[in-house]
Coordinates of C-alpha atoms in Angstrom, one line a residue:
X1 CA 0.0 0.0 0.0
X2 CA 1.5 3.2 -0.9
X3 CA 1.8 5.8 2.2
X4 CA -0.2 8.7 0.6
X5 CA -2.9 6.0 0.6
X6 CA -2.2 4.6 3.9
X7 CA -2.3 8.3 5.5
X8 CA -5.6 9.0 4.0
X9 CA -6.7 5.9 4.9
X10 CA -5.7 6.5 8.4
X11 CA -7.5 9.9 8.5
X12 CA -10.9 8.3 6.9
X13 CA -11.1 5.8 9.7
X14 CA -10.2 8.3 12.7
X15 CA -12.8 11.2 11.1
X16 CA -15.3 8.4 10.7
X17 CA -15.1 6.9 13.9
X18 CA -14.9 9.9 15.8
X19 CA -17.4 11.8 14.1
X20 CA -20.1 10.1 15.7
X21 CA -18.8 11.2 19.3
X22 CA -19.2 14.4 17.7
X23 CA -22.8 14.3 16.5
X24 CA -23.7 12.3 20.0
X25 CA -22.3 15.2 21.8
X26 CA -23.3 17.9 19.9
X27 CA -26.9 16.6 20.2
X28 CA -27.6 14.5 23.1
X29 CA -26.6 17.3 25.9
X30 CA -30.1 18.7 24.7
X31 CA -32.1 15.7 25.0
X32 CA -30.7 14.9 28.9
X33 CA -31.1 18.9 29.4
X34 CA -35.1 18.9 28.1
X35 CA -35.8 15.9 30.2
X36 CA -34.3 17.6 33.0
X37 CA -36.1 20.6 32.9
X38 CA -39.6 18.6 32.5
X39 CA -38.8 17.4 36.1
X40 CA -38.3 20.7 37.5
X41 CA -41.1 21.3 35.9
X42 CA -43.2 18.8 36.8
X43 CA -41.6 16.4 39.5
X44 CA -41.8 13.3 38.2
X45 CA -39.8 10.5 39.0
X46 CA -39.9 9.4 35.5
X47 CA -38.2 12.3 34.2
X48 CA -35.4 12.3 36.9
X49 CA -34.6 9.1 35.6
X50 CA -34.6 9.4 31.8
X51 CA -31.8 12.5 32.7
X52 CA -29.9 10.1 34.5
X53 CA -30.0 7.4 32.6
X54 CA -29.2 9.8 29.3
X55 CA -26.7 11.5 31.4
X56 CA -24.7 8.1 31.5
X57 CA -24.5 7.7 27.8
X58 CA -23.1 11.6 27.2
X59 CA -20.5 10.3 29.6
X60 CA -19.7 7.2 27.9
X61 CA -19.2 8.9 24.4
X62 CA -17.6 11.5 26.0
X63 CA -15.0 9.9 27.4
X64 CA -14.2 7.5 24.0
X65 CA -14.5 10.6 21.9
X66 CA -11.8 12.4 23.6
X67 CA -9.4 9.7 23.3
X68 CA -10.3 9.3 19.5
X69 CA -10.3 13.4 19.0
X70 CA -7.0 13.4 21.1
X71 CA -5.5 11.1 18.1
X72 CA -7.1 13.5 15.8
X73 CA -5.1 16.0 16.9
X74 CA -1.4 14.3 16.5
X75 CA -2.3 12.6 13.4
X76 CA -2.7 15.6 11.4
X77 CA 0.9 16.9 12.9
X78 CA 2.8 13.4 12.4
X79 CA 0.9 12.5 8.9
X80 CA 0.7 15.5 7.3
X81 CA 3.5 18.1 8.5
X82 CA 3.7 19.9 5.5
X83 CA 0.0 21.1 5.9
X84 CA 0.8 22.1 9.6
X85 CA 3.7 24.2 8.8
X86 CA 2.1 26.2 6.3
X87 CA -2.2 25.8 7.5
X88 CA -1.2 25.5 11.4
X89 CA -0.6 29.4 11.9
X90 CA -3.7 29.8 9.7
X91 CA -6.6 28.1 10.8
X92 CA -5.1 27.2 14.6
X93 CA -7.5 29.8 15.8
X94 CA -10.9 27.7 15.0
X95 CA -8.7 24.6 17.0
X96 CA -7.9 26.4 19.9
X97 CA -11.4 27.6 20.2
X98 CA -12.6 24.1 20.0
X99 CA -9.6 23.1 22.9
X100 CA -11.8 25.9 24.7
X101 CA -15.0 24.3 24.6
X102 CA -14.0 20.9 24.6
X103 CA -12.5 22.3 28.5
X104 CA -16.0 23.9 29.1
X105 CA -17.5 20.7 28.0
X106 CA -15.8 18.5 30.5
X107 CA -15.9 20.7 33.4
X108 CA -20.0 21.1 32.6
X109 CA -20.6 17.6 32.5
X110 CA -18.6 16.7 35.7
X111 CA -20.8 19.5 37.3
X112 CA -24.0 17.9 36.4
X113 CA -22.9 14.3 37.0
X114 CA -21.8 14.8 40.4
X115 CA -23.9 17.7 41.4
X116 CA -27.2 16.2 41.4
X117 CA -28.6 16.5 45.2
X118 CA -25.8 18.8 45.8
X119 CA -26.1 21.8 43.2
X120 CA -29.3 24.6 43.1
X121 CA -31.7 22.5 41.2
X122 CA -31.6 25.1 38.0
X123 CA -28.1 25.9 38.6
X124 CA -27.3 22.0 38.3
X125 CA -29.8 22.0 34.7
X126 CA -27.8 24.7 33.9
X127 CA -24.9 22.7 33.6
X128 CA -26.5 20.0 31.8
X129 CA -27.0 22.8 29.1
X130 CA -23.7 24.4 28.9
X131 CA -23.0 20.8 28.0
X132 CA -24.9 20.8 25.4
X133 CA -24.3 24.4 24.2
X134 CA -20.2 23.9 24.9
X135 CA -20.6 20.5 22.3
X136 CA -22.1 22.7 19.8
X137 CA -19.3 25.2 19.9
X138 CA -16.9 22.7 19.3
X139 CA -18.4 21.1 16.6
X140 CA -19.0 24.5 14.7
X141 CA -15.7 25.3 15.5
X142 CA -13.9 21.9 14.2
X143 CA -16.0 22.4 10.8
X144 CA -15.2 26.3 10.5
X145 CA -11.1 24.7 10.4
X146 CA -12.5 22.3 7.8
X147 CA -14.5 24.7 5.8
X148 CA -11.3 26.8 5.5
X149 CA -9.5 23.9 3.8
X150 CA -12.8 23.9 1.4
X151 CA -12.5 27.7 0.8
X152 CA -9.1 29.4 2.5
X153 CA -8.9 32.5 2.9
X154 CA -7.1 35.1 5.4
X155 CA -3.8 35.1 4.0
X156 CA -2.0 35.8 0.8
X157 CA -0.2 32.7 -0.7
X158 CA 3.2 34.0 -2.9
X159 CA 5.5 31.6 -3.8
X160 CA 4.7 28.7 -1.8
X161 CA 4.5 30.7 1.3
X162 CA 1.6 32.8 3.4
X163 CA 1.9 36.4 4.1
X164 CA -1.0 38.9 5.6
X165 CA -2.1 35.8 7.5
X166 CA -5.6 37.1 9.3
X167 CA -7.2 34.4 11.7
X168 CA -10.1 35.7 11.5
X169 CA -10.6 35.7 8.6
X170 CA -9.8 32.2 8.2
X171 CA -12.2 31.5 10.6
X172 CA -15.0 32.9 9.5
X173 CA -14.5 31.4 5.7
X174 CA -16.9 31.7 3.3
X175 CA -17.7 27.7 4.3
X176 CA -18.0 28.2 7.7
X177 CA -21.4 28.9 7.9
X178 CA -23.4 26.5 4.9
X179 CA -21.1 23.7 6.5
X180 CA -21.7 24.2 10.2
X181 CA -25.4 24.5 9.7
X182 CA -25.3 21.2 7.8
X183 CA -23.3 19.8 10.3
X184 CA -25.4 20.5 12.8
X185 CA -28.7 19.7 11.5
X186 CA -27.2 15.9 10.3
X187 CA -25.8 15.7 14.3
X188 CA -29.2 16.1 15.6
X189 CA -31.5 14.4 13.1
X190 CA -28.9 11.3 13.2
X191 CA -28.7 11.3 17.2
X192 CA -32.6 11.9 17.2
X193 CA -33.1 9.0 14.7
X194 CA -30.5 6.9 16.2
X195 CA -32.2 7.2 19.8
X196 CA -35.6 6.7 19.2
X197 CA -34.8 3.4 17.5
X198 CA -32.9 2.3 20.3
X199 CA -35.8 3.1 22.5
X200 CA -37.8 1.5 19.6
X201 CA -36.8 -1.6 20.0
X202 CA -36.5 -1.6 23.4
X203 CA -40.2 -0.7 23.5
X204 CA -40.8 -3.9 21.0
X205 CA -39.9 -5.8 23.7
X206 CA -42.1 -3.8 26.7
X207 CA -44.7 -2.6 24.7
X208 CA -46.1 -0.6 27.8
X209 CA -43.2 0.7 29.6
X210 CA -43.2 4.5 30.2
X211 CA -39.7 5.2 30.1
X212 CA -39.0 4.1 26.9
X213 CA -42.2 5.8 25.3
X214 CA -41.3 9.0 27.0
X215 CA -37.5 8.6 25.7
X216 CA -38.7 7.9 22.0
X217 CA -41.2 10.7 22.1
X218 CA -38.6 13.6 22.9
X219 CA -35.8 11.7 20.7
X220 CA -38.0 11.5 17.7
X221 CA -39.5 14.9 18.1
X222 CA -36.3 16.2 17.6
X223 CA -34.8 14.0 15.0
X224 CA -37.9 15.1 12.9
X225 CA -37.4 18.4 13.3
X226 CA -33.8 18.8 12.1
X227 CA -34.4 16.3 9.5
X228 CA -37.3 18.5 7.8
X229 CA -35.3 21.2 8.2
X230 CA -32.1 19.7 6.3
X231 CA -33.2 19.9 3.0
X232 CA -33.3 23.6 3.3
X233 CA -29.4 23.7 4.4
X234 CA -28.6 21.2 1.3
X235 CA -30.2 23.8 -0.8
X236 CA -28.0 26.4 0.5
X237 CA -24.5 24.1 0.9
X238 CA -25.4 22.9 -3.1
X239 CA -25.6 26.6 -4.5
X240 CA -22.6 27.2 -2.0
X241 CA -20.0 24.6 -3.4
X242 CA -21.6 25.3 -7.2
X243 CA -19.9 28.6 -6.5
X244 CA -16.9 27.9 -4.2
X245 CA -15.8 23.9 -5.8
X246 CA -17.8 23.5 -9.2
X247 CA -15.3 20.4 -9.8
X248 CA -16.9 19.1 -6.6
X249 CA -20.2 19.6 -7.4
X250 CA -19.4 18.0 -11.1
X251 CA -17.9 14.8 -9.6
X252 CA -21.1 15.3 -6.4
X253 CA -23.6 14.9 -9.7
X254 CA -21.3 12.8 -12.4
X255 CA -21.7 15.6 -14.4
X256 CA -19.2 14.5 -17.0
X257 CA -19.9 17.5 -20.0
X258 CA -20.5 21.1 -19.0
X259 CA -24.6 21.3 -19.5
X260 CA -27.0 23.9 -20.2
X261 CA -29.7 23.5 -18.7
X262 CA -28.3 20.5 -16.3
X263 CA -30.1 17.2 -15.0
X264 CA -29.9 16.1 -11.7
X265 CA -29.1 12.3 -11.4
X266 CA -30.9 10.1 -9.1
X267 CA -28.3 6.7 -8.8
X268 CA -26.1 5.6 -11.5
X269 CA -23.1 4.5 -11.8
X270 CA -20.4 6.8 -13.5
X271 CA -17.7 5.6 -15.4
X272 CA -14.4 8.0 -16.2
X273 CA -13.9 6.5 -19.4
X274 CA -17.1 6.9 -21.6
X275 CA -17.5 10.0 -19.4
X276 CA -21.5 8.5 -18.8
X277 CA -23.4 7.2 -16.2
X278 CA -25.6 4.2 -16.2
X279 CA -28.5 3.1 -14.5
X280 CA -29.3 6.8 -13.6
X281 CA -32.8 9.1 -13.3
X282 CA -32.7 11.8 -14.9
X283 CA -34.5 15.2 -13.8
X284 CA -34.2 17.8 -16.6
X285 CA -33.3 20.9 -15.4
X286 CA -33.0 20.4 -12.0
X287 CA -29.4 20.6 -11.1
X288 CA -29.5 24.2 -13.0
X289 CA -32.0 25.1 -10.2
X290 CA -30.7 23.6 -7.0
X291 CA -27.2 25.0 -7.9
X292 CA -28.2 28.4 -9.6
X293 CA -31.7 28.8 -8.2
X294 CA -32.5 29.1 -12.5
X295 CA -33.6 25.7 -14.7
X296 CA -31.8 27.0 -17.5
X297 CA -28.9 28.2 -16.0
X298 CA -25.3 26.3 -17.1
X299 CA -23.2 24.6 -14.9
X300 CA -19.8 23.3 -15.3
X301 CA -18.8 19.9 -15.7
X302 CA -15.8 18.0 -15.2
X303 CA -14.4 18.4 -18.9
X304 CA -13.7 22.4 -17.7
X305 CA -11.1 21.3 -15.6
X306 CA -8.1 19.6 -15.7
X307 CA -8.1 15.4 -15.7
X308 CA -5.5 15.3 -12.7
X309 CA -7.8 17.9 -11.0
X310 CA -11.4 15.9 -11.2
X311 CA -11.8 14.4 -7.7
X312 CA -12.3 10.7 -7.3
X313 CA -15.7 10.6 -9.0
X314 CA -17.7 7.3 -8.5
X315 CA -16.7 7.5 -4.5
X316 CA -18.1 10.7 -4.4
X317 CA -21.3 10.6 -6.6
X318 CA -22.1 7.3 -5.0
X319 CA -21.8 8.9 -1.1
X320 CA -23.7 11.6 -2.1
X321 CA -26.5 9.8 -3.1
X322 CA -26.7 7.9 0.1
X323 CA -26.2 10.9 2.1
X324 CA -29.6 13.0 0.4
X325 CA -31.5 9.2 -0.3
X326 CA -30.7 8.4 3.5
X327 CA -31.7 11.6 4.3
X328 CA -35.0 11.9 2.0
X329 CA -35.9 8.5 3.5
X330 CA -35.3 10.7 7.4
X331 CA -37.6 13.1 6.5
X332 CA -40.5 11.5 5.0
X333 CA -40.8 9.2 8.5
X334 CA -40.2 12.6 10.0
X335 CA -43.4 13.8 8.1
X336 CA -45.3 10.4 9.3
X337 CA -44.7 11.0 11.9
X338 CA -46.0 14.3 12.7
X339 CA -48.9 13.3 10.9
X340 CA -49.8 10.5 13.1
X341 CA -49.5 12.8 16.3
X342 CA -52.0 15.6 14.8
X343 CA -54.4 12.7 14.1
X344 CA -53.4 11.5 17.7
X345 CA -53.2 7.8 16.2
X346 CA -51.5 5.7 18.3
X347 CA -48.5 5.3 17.0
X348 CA -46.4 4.2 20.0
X349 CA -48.7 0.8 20.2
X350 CA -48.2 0.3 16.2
X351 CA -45.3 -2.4 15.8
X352 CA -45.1 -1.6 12.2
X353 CA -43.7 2.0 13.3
X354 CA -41.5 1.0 16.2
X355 CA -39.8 -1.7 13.5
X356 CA -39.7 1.5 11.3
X357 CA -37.8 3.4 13.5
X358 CA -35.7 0.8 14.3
X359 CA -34.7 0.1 10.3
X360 CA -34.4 4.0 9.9
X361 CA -32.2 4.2 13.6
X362 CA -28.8 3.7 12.3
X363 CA -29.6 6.2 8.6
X364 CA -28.7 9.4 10.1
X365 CA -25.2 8.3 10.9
X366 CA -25.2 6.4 7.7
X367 CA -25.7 10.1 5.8
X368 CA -23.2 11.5 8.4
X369 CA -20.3 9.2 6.8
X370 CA -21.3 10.0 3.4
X371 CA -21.5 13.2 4.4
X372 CA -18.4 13.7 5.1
X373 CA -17.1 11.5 2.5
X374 CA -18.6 13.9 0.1
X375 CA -17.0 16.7 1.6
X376 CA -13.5 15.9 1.7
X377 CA -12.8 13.1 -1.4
X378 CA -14.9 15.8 -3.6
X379 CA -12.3 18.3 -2.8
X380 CA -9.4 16.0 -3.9
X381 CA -6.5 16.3 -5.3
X382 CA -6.7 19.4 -2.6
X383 CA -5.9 19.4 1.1
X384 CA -6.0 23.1 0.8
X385 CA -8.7 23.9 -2.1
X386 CA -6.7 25.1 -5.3
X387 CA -3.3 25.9 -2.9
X388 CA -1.7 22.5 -1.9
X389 CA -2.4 19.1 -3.1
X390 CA -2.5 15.9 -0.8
X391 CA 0.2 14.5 -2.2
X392 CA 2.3 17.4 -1.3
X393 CA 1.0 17.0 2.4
X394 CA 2.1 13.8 3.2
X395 CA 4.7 13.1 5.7
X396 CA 7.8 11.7 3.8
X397 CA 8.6 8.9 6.9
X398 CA 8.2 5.1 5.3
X399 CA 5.9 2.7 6.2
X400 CA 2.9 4.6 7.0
X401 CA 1.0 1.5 6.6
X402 CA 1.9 0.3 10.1
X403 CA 0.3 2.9 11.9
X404 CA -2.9 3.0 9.6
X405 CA -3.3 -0.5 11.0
X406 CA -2.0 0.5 14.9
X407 CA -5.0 3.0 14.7
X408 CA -7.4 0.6 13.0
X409 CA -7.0 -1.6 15.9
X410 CA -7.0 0.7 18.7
X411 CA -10.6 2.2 17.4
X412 CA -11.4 -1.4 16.6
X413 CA -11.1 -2.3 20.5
X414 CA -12.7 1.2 21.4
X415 CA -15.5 -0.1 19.5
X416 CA -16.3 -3.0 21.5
X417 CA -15.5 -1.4 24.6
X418 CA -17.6 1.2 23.7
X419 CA -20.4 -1.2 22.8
X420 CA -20.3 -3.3 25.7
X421 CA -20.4 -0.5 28.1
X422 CA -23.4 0.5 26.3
X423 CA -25.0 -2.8 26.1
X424 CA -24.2 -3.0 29.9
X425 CA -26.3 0.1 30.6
X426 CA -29.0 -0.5 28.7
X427 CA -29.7 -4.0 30.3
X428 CA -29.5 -2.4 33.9
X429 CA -31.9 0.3 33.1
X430 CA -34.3 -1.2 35.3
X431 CA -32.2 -1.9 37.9
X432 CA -30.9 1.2 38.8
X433 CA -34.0 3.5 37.8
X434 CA -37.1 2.5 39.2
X435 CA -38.8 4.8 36.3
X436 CA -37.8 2.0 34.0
X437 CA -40.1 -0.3 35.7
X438 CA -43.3 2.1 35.1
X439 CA -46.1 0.4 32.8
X440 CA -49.0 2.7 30.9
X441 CA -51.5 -0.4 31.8
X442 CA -54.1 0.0 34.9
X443 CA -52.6 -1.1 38.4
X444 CA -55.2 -4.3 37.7
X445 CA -53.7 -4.8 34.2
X446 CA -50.2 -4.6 35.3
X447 CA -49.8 -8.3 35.3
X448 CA -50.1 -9.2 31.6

């Protein structure tokens, strides 16, 4: 295996493992935080419980996702020193913001894990928020570093070197914002998703247990939510890159010949050599409109740039459908969902629907992965867009194949340990939360 290969190999198994910490703790802060505030609110036991019990799995993810960001961190130094030298001064603003609130983070959670019984009862919800709100930060902050490498800018770049470098600036790229809102939305319509079929299944098991329905409800709610509301930031990230990477776009869409107007493609598979795709749908017109807000308006294909500058284009066409088909798929059970509850069917006693949540449970970090697969193979050859190629990054030590495995194997056991810790708190739900035990049936009923 060659070591350019190897290092980005490395990188596409420590992004896509840790990502999910990052979505988990971007999103499930809010969930422990609303179930928290229902029993100030109201008192229940039930509700004490759930913030508990939810409060445990923050913790757990926390924890394994700072030992998979803390490799993060040295891998970009020790695989791609190149990058550092010249990016590091540049966009090391964004990282040390993200250091900040990862420190906030911790210090939040510890508060609200330890300070139940001991802390002002709204002082110690407030922690559970700044949780939430300090996970947030960080993932915004992490994608404004990325969205710099998409569009970089804050410095002037003569001869191989920056000058009138502006932080800032960099910071605050013109990706920043289309990516963090993306971003965001995906973290809490996957965790939303992801939960409720968790608590879906569970439910298929104890069709009448309280604490699971109440779980599901709030999960769902929410991963409906930010799944309805995705397609509106996919509108404005697609006429974003149309401007910023049109090659990106091209390879996002197959678009082989520039085309005027320009058909979207629903599947197919390209092929570089016939420059053609088969098997696809075609929509006439459509990718003029969702890039250029115009159905006859022209977009660029891959023949207006330069062969050894097309990114890798059957990867990235092929994770960009799954990302919006996963997504599409999100949304219309999203819509089901809220129709059921405004005709007040009951839903929660329909096994068809909890199975359907449980099939559609794992999708959101399914379109995650793609995602972000999109993102950064469409901006190859680039590690910094149209400045400095990957190949040009790499570090030039041998044998980078050994630590691509060495990490492999390391998230490989996180994995299961992060899975059998899991497993472990989920069967001991009722054991150490008496809410778990709670039935909807009458006291007389209780027995069946």
């Amino acid at each position: 295996m060659e070591d350019l290969l190897a290092a980005r190999l490395q990188m596409a198994v420590s992004l896509g493992f840790h990502i999910i910490f990052a979505c988990i703790g971007m999103a499930m802060p809010f969930f422990m935080a609303y179930s928290g505030y229902r029993y100030l609110r109201t008192g229940q036991p039930l509700y004490r419980d759930l913030t508990k019990a939810w409060s445990v799995g923050v913790a757990i993810f926390f924890a394994v996702g700072a030992v998979s960001g803390t490799a993060l961190s040295f891998e970009l130094g020790l695989l791609w020193p190149e990058f550092m030298e010249h990016a590091g001064p540049i966009f090391g603003m964004p990282f040390s913001w993200e250091g900040t609130a990862f420190f906030l983070e911790a210090i939040a959670l510890g508060l609200f894990l330890y300070g139940w019984d001991r802390l002002p009862p709204w002082i110690h919800w407030g922690s559970g928020v700044a949780v939430g709100l300090s996970g947030v930060a960080s993932g915004i902050f992490v994608v404004a570093a990325n969205g710099w490498m998409n569009a970089p800018t804050g410095f002037d770049w003569v001869d191989g070197q920056a000058y009138n470098i502006d932080p800032v600036a960099a910071m605050f790229n013109d990706a920043w914002f289309t990516q963090s809102l993306h971003m965001t939305l995906a973290a809490f319509a996957a965790t939303g998703f992801a939960v409720a079929g968790l608590h879906a299944l569970l439910l298929l098991r104890q069709p009448h247990n309280l604490f699971h329905r109440t779980a599901l409800r709030i999960a769902l709610t929410v991963g409906a939510v930010a799944a309805l509301l995705q397609p509106l930031s996919g509108d404005l990230s697609a006429k974003d890159v149309a401007q910023r990477q049109p090659a990106k776009l091209a390879a996002m869409e197959a678009l082989y010949q520039t085309s005027q107007p320009a058909d979207l493609l629903i599947g197919g598979l390209p092929d570089d050599e016939s420059r053609s795709v088969a098997y696809a749908i075609h929509l006439p017109g459509m990718l003029s409109f969702l890039a250029h807000g115009d159905f006859e308006a022209e977009v660029l294909g891959l023949d207006a740039f330069p062969r050894d500058e097309w990114p890798p284009v059957l990867i990235t066409h092929i994770a960009f459908q799954v990302m919006v088909g996963c997504g599409t798929v999100m949304a219309l059970v999203g819509v089901l969902f809220m129709f059921l509850q405004w005709r007040r069917s009951p839903w929660l006693q329909q096994r068809w629907f909890l199975w359907l949540l449980v099939a559609v449970g794992p999708l959101g970090f399914v379109a995650v992965e793609a995602g972000w697969t999109v993102t950064e193979v469409g901006r190859q050859p680039w590690i910094i867009y149209g400045i400095m190629r990957t190949a040009d990054a790499v570090s030039p030590m041998p044998g980078l194949v050994l630590p691509f495995l060495l990490f492999t194997g390391i998230y490989l056991l996180l994995t299961f340990v992060l899975v059998w810790l899991m497993v472990r708190q989920i069967r001991t739900l009722p054991e150490h939360y008496p809410s778990a035990r709670l039935t909807d049936l009458p006291p007389n009923n209780s027995a069946s």
